[in-house]
Structures are given as C-alpha cells and as structure tokens.
Amino acid sequence: MILTHHTTVTKPVRRTTNYQDGAVRSETACQSCRSCQHASQCLPGLLTPDQVQQFERGLQRCRSLAPGEHLFRAGDSVRSLYAVQAGSLKSYMVDNEGREHITSFHFCGEIMGIDAIYPARHPSSCIALAVSRVCVLPYATLTLMAQKIPELQTQIFRLFSREVLGYSALAGDFSAEERLATFLVMVAARQTNTESTDLELAMARQDIANYLRLSPETLSRILARFQKKGLVKADRKRITLLDVEGLAERAACMNPYARCGRRHDVS
Amino acid sequence: MILTHHTTVTKPVRRTTNYQDGAVRSETACQSCRSCQHASQCLPGLLTPDQVQQFERGLQRCRSLAPGEHLFRAGDSVRSLYAVQAGSLKSYMVDNEGREHITSFHFCGEIMGIDAIYPARHPSSCIALAVSRVCVLPYATLTLMAQKIPELQTQIFRLFSREVLGYSALAGDFSAEERLATFLVMVAARQTNTESTDLELAMARQDIANYLRLSPETLSRILARFQKKGLVKADRKRITLLDVEGLAERAACMNPYARCGRRHDVS
DNA sequence: CGCTGGGTTGACCCGCGTCAAGGATGGTGG
DNA sequence: CCACCATCCTTGACGCGGGTCAACCCAGCG
C-alpha cells in the first residue's frame, strides 16, 4: 500500500484564490465521492447513491498540499473540517517549552479538525507529510447536511468515535516495543482498499518516534530488534509486516480496529 | 467542589428491572434537565427551554450505581450512551497481559460510551468510583432527536470534540511532573458550577497513577514535591490547588480547556 | 566529489519503576 | 471503646528502560 505522493493525485482544473490571511492556496473542483476509492471509510460510507450525490453538491472544493505545507495552524478559527483524499498528514501541538507533540497521523478517508469544534479554534496544527489532497468540508454545510441526511449524521458520529478510539489505543502505559507494534498494526489496519502489509510511510522516523513518545534512537533500535526477530522488514520508509500475528501479540491487543471484543472483568 | 458520594444524590421513585443479562439494576425516573445543575455543560447546553422539554421527553431513565458497580463492560453491545448526573466514574481497558489501563475519568455533565459507537461494542469498561447517577441516553433516540433539534446535534458534535481534546492533552511526551500538573489543572477546569480549586477526588491514588502512566509511588513523590513547593495541599483525597498559575506553567500549557490559543509555528 | 540531513549504533546516564518496609485510616467485631 | 485487620498511601534503596550525546553511515543531490 502506497501512502506517499506516489499515490495517484490527479489534478483537475485548478484555480488559485487569495485569502483574507494573504495566503494563496491552490484549490480545485472537488473530485466526486463516487469515484473516490476511500469513500466507504469516509463520510459517504453509509449513504445511498442518491444521497452521495446530494452530499457532493454541498462540497465544492478540494485543496492540494505540498509536503511541509500547512492545512491549518493552531489558533486558526474553524471554518471547515477536512477529509484526506490522497497523501497523508500529521497533527501536532507545540507546548510552551517549544517542544512539538504529534497527536495523530491522518490517512486516506480520515477526518481532520475534529478537536477544533469544541474550542472553535484549532488546538493543533496540521501539515502535509507528502503531496496530499484534502476535501474541504465547510462546517456549517456539514451540520446542515447531517440534519437532512440521517445516515450522514450517523457516519459523522461513527467517525468521531473512531477518532476517540484511535487515541485510547496508545494512551495507556505500554512499553516502547508495545507502542511500536501497536502503531504498525494500526497503520496497516487503517489502510483502505488493501489487506497489504507493505507500508510506504510518508513520515520520517523522527515523526513516528515523537508520536510514540520515543526518541528516534530507541525507535531505530526496536525496529532493528523486530527485524532480527523476523517480525518486519524495514527499508527506509518502506516497512513490510512479515508477522502480523506476532506484532499484534506484542501490541498487547490494544488495536481498536481489530479488537477481539471479548469481555474483560476487573474486580 | 465535591466529587464523591457526598454530592447530593436524591433518590426519587425507584424501580428495579430484570434485564436480559440477568442483572438487576436500579433505575429511576429521570431527573429533569432543567433542575440539573450540570445541564449547561451537558447535552441540553445549547437548547431553548422548549427544546429542553422536548429533549427530556426522549429520556426516560436514570441509573444509580454504587462504588465499584459497572455501568457497562468491555464487549457489551451499545444500546445507550450515558451522561454523568452525580458522582464520577472511570473507563478502563484490560490488555492481553491482564494489565488495566484507565483511559478516562468521567465527571458531572460528561458523556460516556462515545468510543463504543464506531465498533458498535464497548471497547472499554466503565465503573463507578463513588455513588453515582447517570442519565441513560438510548442511542437510537439520541440520533433521532439530534435529527430534529439542530442545536442538540451541534452540542453532540461539541461534546465529542471535547472528548478528543481531553485525550490529546495527555497523549504527548511529557514528564511525570507535567502530566500530574496537567491532570490537576484539567480536573479543576472540568468542575462545573464552581471556580473552586478545592478538589475532592473520588478515585484512589492508584487510579490517578494508572491514568497518568505512573507508578503510585512516583505519583506520591511528585505530589509531595508539589506540596513542598506550595503548589497544592493534599490531604488524602482532598486536593487544594494553591497556585493554579504555577501548576499551569508546569503543565506545559497543554490543558485544552484553558488553552491560550496563540499561534505556534513549526518549520 | 563533498555536502546535507536523516538514520543507525554505541556508551553512558537519569527518571521513573520496582521492591520492600513502614505509616495512616477506616471498617468490623468483641 | 479498643484490638485487629485490610487497604491505601508514603518513603527509601536500588535497578532498568529508554533518553542523551556523539560518532558514523548512507542516500540523494548539486
């Protein structure tokens, strides 16, 4: 599965717009959800073809980003949520010590900006890791449509829930090895349209380490250990999961995308 | 601010119901949202009095829980979400090593069960820390009402967003001291109806430590350190924040409930 | 070529966990 | 009312996992 800019990012009629903030952004007419291979994991996931059409009428714009380009920055007011159509991005916050904390990565079919709704401002910044394209989902339009299309509302709830779930998987007190294993298994599970265990990660080791609360050195060492044990094969940004079962074991089964679902009791 | 069972938990007409699973639960007619002091932080937050009345008609039941009683368990299917009306609860997951991981605490006015929507089963268990009462929000009813009352839908989105926000605050790579400071400041901020910095925590040190990914011993030591520095006064479960400003500094300003909102840029 | 920036590896060290002992508190029964 | 016990919390001694620092490697690129 390809996550980097090698993903087919077709570029339809482009126009540039001058925004209030002085930025010049490249936006294009929106791709049809019906032709989008990630639609089933995304907002239109539960909609009938008619409803998809109705949904699409509300979405006018997409936005293309170069690697390193910001989609939004912490402090920006929320006009829109965004869905990843191609490429991948990361959200991060900078604390008052100046340290960067990556809070999540965003892959195809995932929604960005959910954390901004409550405070009405983006608490985190979002930046493209590779050439990416995102669907712009004006928040006002989105809520209106969710009002009219029950299945859309349902799917929004589901995707918000998925977001919460993603956080809780790595929130616990796990060892470095467990966190990395969880990360690998989860990223593989989040790939749409493929059961492939061949990951082409767009982010740098540094970013993965930061996200997993590890130093790059530790990440490197553990990856080497996994490789020695035959769990993965890592060649720069291409990581192949050779033993998903073994990784899932090490992940302490905290991957909510593949949760076993059995009951756990505690006194 | 009182978080334990000392909170006034009035007990209206009670009835017991035999459920499919064999459990006998104590449920009572629902308290009116209009008489609930946490309503403004909760689902009815944005509703007009008329809409609140409409909303209340959809909610029939409350449920009372004794300390240590489960509201739901991991693996249960989702019939309802829940709102905390009195008391406090914790959500936890047990990994396949048998270790418990507390994913969040729930205080008055907060919604529980959000993480269960996507997988349609509860990934986590939820247990009362003190005598508590929760409003039962049948999921089907809730979505229907959100369809009819736009402001309710908006508030649901906001509260889901708040949930995401809560996770991201502690997700980063922070020191033990920073995490504890963040926790204290956030818990204080989450108290409804009071600006008090006097917390009566319902959970044991053990639980706080687990939630913060610390050993109880480390938690104890850091609390002692904070006390020595005059930041807090801790007497068993009663913790008084003496220097919120100083705590917020140490929290690395990652408290999303009191976020400064200034722009942070990274290369 | 040499430069640059990311990735890896090794040596060392520190923060926090672990283990163990010793309080404090509260519940229970006599 | 006190004796007893269980549970929770605190404190100290020590060890380990993972961070830090530094050197080196390696690919890509001008």
PDB file of N, CA and C in Angstrom, chain B residues 71-126:
ATOM      1  N   LEU B  71     -21.086   0.198  34.979  1.00  0.00           N
ATOM      2  CA  LEU B  71     -22.143   0.758  34.135  1.00  0.00           C
ATOM      3  C   LEU B  71     -22.259  -0.086  32.874  1.00  0.00           C
ATOM      4  N   PHE B  72     -21.131  -0.432  32.307  1.00  0.00           N
ATOM      5  CA  PHE B  72     -21.083  -1.405  31.211  1.00  0.00           C
ATOM      6  C   PHE B  72     -19.695  -2.018  31.210  1.00  0.00           C
ATOM      7  N   ARG B  73     -19.568  -3.104  30.470  1.00  0.00           N
ATOM      8  CA  ARG B  73     -18.284  -3.799  30.412  1.00  0.00           C
ATOM      9  C   ARG B  73     -17.801  -3.914  28.978  1.00  0.00           C
ATOM     10  N   ALA B  74     -16.490  -4.010  28.825  1.00  0.00           N
ATOM     11  CA  ALA B  74     -15.905  -4.187  27.500  1.00  0.00           C
ATOM     12  C   ALA B  74     -16.541  -5.394  26.833  1.00  0.00           C
ATOM     13  N   GLY B  75     -16.966  -5.214  25.598  1.00  0.00           N
ATOM     14  CA  GLY B  75     -17.598  -6.303  24.876  1.00  0.00           C
ATOM     15  C   GLY B  75     -19.110  -6.161  24.810  1.00  0.00           C
ATOM     16  N   ASP B  76     -19.695  -5.428  25.745  1.00  0.00           N
ATOM     17  CA  ASP B  76     -21.141  -5.193  25.710  1.00  0.00           C
ATOM     18  C   ASP B  76     -21.512  -4.466  24.427  1.00  0.00           C
ATOM     19  N   SER B  77     -22.676  -4.780  23.889  1.00  0.00           N
ATOM     20  CA  SER B  77     -23.145  -4.026  22.737  1.00  0.00           C
ATOM     21  C   SER B  77     -23.690  -2.680  23.215  1.00  0.00           C
ATOM     22  N   VAL B  78     -23.708  -1.723  22.317  1.00  0.00           N
ATOM     23  CA  VAL B  78     -24.099  -0.363  22.700  1.00  0.00           C
ATOM     24  C   VAL B  78     -25.587  -0.156  22.504  1.00  0.00           C
ATOM     25  N   ARG B  79     -26.293   0.012  23.561  1.00  0.00           N
ATOM     26  CA  ARG B  79     -27.682   0.431  23.443  1.00  0.00           C
ATOM     27  C   ARG B  79     -27.797   1.921  23.716  1.00  0.00           C
ATOM     28  N   SER B  80     -26.967   2.380  24.615  1.00  0.00           N
ATOM     29  CA  SER B  80     -27.104   3.762  25.074  1.00  0.00           C
ATOM     30  C   SER B  80     -25.749   4.414  25.286  1.00  0.00           C
ATOM     31  N   LEU B  81     -25.753   5.724  25.228  1.00  0.00           N
ATOM     32  CA  LEU B  81     -24.682   6.493  25.819  1.00  0.00           C
ATOM     33  C   LEU B  81     -25.185   6.912  27.201  1.00  0.00           C
ATOM     34  N   TYR B  82     -24.296   7.480  27.990  1.00  0.00           N
ATOM     35  CA  TYR B  82     -24.678   7.876  29.344  1.00  0.00           C
ATOM     36  C   TYR B  82     -24.099   9.244  29.664  1.00  0.00           C
ATOM     37  N   ALA B  83     -24.817   9.998  30.484  1.00  0.00           N
ATOM     38  CA  ALA B  83     -24.300  11.273  30.966  1.00  0.00           C
ATOM     39  C   ALA B  83     -24.213  11.213  32.481  1.00  0.00           C
ATOM     40  N   VAL B  84     -23.155  11.764  33.025  1.00  0.00           N
ATOM     41  CA  VAL B  84     -22.992  11.751  34.479  1.00  0.00           C
ATOM     42  C   VAL B  84     -23.822  12.861  35.102  1.00  0.00           C
ATOM     43  N   GLN B  85     -24.699  12.469  36.011  1.00  0.00           N
ATOM     44  CA  GLN B  85     -25.551  13.443  36.683  1.00  0.00           C
ATOM     45  C   GLN B  85     -25.007  13.737  38.083  1.00  0.00           C
ATOM     46  N   ALA B  86     -24.429  12.713  38.693  1.00  0.00           N
ATOM     47  CA  ALA B  86     -23.833  12.877  40.018  1.00  0.00           C
ATOM     48  C   ALA B  86     -22.775  11.805  40.215  1.00  0.00           C
ATOM     49  N   GLY B  87     -21.754  12.133  40.965  1.00  0.00           N
ATOM     50  CA  GLY B  87     -20.690  11.169  41.227  1.00  0.00           C
ATOM     51  C   GLY B  87     -19.596  11.239  40.179  1.00  0.00           C
ATOM     52  N   SER B  88     -18.817  10.175  40.072  1.00  0.00           N
ATOM     53  CA  SER B  88     -17.833  10.104  38.997  1.00  0.00           C
ATOM     54  C   SER B  88     -17.483   8.650  38.702  1.00  0.00           C
ATOM     55  N   LEU B  89     -16.988   8.435  37.493  1.00  0.00           N
ATOM     56  CA  LEU B  89     -16.728   7.080  37.020  1.00  0.00           C
ATOM     57  C   LEU B  89     -15.388   7.031  36.299  1.00  0.00           C
ATOM     58  N   LYS B  90     -14.927   5.827  36.028  1.00  0.00           N
ATOM     59  CA  LYS B  90     -13.723   5.678  35.218  1.00  0.00           C
ATOM     60  C   LYS B  90     -13.957   4.662  34.120  1.00  0.00           C
ATOM     61  N   SER B  91     -13.302   4.886  32.979  1.00  0.00           N
ATOM     62  CA  SER B  91     -13.299   3.912  31.891  1.00  0.00           C
ATOM     63  C   SER B  91     -11.934   3.259  31.848  1.00  0.00           C
ATOM     64  N   TYR B  92     -11.899   1.963  31.653  1.00  0.00           N
ATOM     65  CA  TYR B  92     -10.613   1.285  31.589  1.00  0.00           C
ATOM     66  C   TYR B  92     -10.685   0.138  30.605  1.00  0.00           C
ATOM     67  N   MET B  93      -9.523  -0.235  30.119  1.00  0.00           N
ATOM     68  CA  MET B  93      -9.400  -1.404  29.259  1.00  0.00           C
ATOM     69  C   MET B  93      -8.400  -2.351  29.901  1.00  0.00           C
ATOM     70  N   VAL B  94      -8.573  -3.632  29.655  1.00  0.00           N
ATOM     71  CA  VAL B  94      -7.618  -4.621  30.150  1.00  0.00           C
ATOM     72  C   VAL B  94      -6.923  -5.227  28.939  1.00  0.00           C
ATOM     73  N   ASP B  95      -5.618  -5.141  28.899  1.00  0.00           N
ATOM     74  CA  ASP B  95      -4.910  -5.689  27.733  1.00  0.00           C
ATOM     75  C   ASP B  95      -4.697  -7.192  27.902  1.00  0.00           C
ATOM     76  N   ASN B  96      -4.113  -7.809  26.906  1.00  0.00           N
ATOM     77  CA  ASN B  96      -3.999  -9.264  26.968  1.00  0.00           C
ATOM     78  C   ASN B  96      -2.892  -9.754  27.891  1.00  0.00           C
ATOM     79  N   GLU B  97      -2.254  -8.837  28.577  1.00  0.00           N
ATOM     80  CA  GLU B  97      -1.330  -9.217  29.653  1.00  0.00           C
ATOM     81  C   GLU B  97      -2.050  -9.132  31.000  1.00  0.00           C
ATOM     82  N   GLY B  98      -3.303  -8.694  30.960  1.00  0.00           N
ATOM     83  CA  GLY B  98      -4.069  -8.589  32.189  1.00  0.00           C
ATOM     84  C   GLY B  98      -3.907  -7.256  32.911  1.00  0.00           C
ATOM     85  N   ARG B  99      -3.163  -6.350  32.296  1.00  0.00           N
ATOM     86  CA  ARG B  99      -2.968  -5.050  32.937  1.00  0.00           C
ATOM     87  C   ARG B  99      -4.147  -4.132  32.656  1.00  0.00           C
ATOM     88  N   GLU B 100      -4.524  -3.378  33.662  1.00  0.00           N
ATOM     89  CA  GLU B 100      -5.616  -2.423  33.495  1.00  0.00           C
ATOM     90  C   GLU B 100      -5.072  -1.077  33.025  1.00  0.00           C
ATOM     91  N   HIS B 101      -5.751  -0.467  32.052  1.00  0.00           N
ATOM     92  CA  HIS B 101      -5.362   0.864  31.594  1.00  0.00           C
ATOM     93  C   HIS B 101      -6.562   1.784  31.687  1.00  0.00           C
ATOM     94  N   ILE B 102      -6.491   2.755  32.555  1.00  0.00           N
ATOM     95  CA  ILE B 102      -7.597   3.695  32.693  1.00  0.00           C
ATOM     96  C   ILE B 102      -7.506   4.721  31.573  1.00  0.00           C
ATOM     97  N   THR B 103      -8.536   4.788  30.757  1.00  0.00           N
ATOM     98  CA  THR B 103      -8.483   5.699  29.609  1.00  0.00           C
ATOM     99  C   THR B 103      -9.091   7.057  29.915  1.00  0.00           C
ATOM    100  N   SER B 104     -10.042   7.089  30.844  1.00  0.00           N
ATOM    101  CA  SER B 104     -10.536   8.410  31.237  1.00  0.00           C
ATOM    102  C   SER B 104     -11.401   8.357  32.482  1.00  0.00           C
ATOM    103  N   PHE B 105     -11.489   9.508  33.112  1.00  0.00           N
ATOM    104  CA  PHE B 105     -12.421   9.693  34.214  1.00  0.00           C
ATOM    105  C   PHE B 105     -13.604  10.496  33.703  1.00  0.00           C
ATOM    106  N   HIS B 106     -14.752  10.290  34.315  1.00  0.00           N
ATOM    107  CA  HIS B 106     -15.946  10.989  33.865  1.00  0.00           C
ATOM    108  C   HIS B 106     -16.566  11.744  35.013  1.00  0.00           C
ATOM    109  N   PHE B 107     -16.698  13.048  34.820  1.00  0.00           N
ATOM    110  CA  PHE B 107     -17.285  13.895  35.855  1.00  0.00           C
ATOM    111  C   PHE B 107     -18.662  14.389  35.400  1.00  0.00           C
ATOM    112  N   CYS B 108     -19.294  15.134  36.281  1.00  0.00           N
ATOM    113  CA  CYS B 108     -20.658  15.583  36.009  1.00  0.00           C
ATOM    114  C   CYS B 108     -20.760  16.333  34.679  1.00  0.00           C
ATOM    115  N   GLY B 109     -21.793  16.017  33.940  1.00  0.00           N
ATOM    116  CA  GLY B 109     -22.036  16.702  32.673  1.00  0.00           C
ATOM    117  C   GLY B 109     -21.295  16.083  31.508  1.00  0.00           C
ATOM    118  N   GLU B 110     -20.546  15.005  31.757  1.00  0.00           N
ATOM    119  CA  GLU B 110     -19.773  14.401  30.671  1.00  0.00           C
ATOM    120  C   GLU B 110     -20.466  13.146  30.129  1.00  0.00           C
ATOM    121  N   ILE B 111     -20.158  12.862  28.870  1.00  0.00           N
ATOM    122  CA  ILE B 111     -20.815  11.763  28.165  1.00  0.00           C
ATOM    123  C   ILE B 111     -19.914  10.535  28.177  1.00  0.00           C
ATOM    124  N   MET B 112     -20.502   9.378  28.373  1.00  0.00           N
ATOM    125  CA  MET B 112     -19.724   8.134  28.375  1.00  0.00           C
ATOM    126  C   MET B 112     -20.203   7.203  27.263  1.00  0.00           C
ATOM    127  N   GLY B 113     -19.273   6.486  26.699  1.00  0.00           N
ATOM    128  CA  GLY B 113     -19.631   5.486  25.705  1.00  0.00           C
ATOM    129  C   GLY B 113     -19.359   5.912  24.275  1.00  0.00           C
ATOM    130  N   ILE B 114     -18.757   7.089  24.099  1.00  0.00           N
ATOM    131  CA  ILE B 114     -18.506   7.598  22.755  1.00  0.00           C
ATOM    132  C   ILE B 114     -17.610   6.655  21.965  1.00  0.00           C
ATOM    133  N   ASP B 115     -16.632   6.082  22.652  1.00  0.00           N
ATOM    134  CA  ASP B 115     -15.694   5.195  21.962  1.00  0.00           C
ATOM    135  C   ASP B 115     -16.358   3.912  21.458  1.00  0.00           C
ATOM    136  N   ALA B 116     -17.587   3.676  21.868  1.00  0.00           N
ATOM    137  CA  ALA B 116     -18.253   2.420  21.505  1.00  0.00           C
ATOM    138  C   ALA B 116     -19.040   2.530  20.205  1.00  0.00           C
ATOM    139  N   ILE B 117     -19.280   3.734  19.730  1.00  0.00           N
ATOM    140  CA  ILE B 117     -20.165   3.905  18.576  1.00  0.00           C
ATOM    141  C   ILE B 117     -19.587   3.251  17.334  1.00  0.00           C
ATOM    142  N   TYR B 118     -18.313   3.535  17.062  1.00  0.00           N
ATOM    143  CA  TYR B 118     -17.716   3.012  15.838  1.00  0.00           C
ATOM    144  C   TYR B 118     -17.684   1.484  15.821  1.00  0.00           C
ATOM    145  N   PRO B 119     -17.156   0.873  16.881  1.00  0.00           N
ATOM    146  CA  PRO B 119     -17.117  -0.598  16.834  1.00  0.00           C
ATOM    147  C   PRO B 119     -18.447  -1.258  17.183  1.00  0.00           C
ATOM    148  N   ALA B 120     -19.434  -0.450  17.626  1.00  0.00           N
ATOM    149  CA  ALA B 120     -20.765  -0.962  17.992  1.00  0.00           C
ATOM    150  C   ALA B 120     -20.717  -1.870  19.225  1.00  0.00           C
ATOM    151  N   ARG B 121     -19.560  -1.926  19.852  1.00  0.00           N
ATOM    152  CA  ARG B 121     -19.413  -2.617  21.134  1.00  0.00           C
ATOM    153  C   ARG B 121     -18.537  -1.757  22.025  1.00  0.00           C
ATOM    154  N   HIS B 122     -18.729  -1.859  23.296  1.00  0.00           N
ATOM    155  CA  HIS B 122     -17.891  -1.088  24.194  1.00  0.00           C
ATOM    156  C   HIS B 122     -16.476  -1.661  24.208  1.00  0.00           C
ATOM    157  N   PRO B 123     -15.480  -0.875  23.793  1.00  0.00           N
ATOM    158  CA  PRO B 123     -14.110  -1.353  23.865  1.00  0.00           C
ATOM    159  C   PRO B 123     -13.580  -1.280  25.303  1.00  0.00           C
ATOM    160  N   SER B 124     -14.195  -0.431  26.096  1.00  0.00           N
ATOM    161  CA  SER B 124     -13.735  -0.240  27.468  1.00  0.00           C
ATOM    162  C   SER B 124     -14.865  -0.551  28.440  1.00  0.00           C
ATOM    163  N   SER B 125     -14.489  -0.799  29.668  1.00  0.00           N
ATOM    164  CA  SER B 125     -15.464  -0.973  30.734  1.00  0.00           C
ATOM    165  C   SER B 125     -15.586   0.331  31.497  1.00  0.00           C
ATOM    166  N   CYS B 126     -16.727   0.532  32.124  1.00  0.00           N
ATOM    167  CA  CYS B 126     -16.946   1.761  32.876  1.00  0.00           C
ATOM    168  C   CYS B 126     -17.500   1.412  34.244  1.00  0.00           C
TER     169      CYS B 126
END
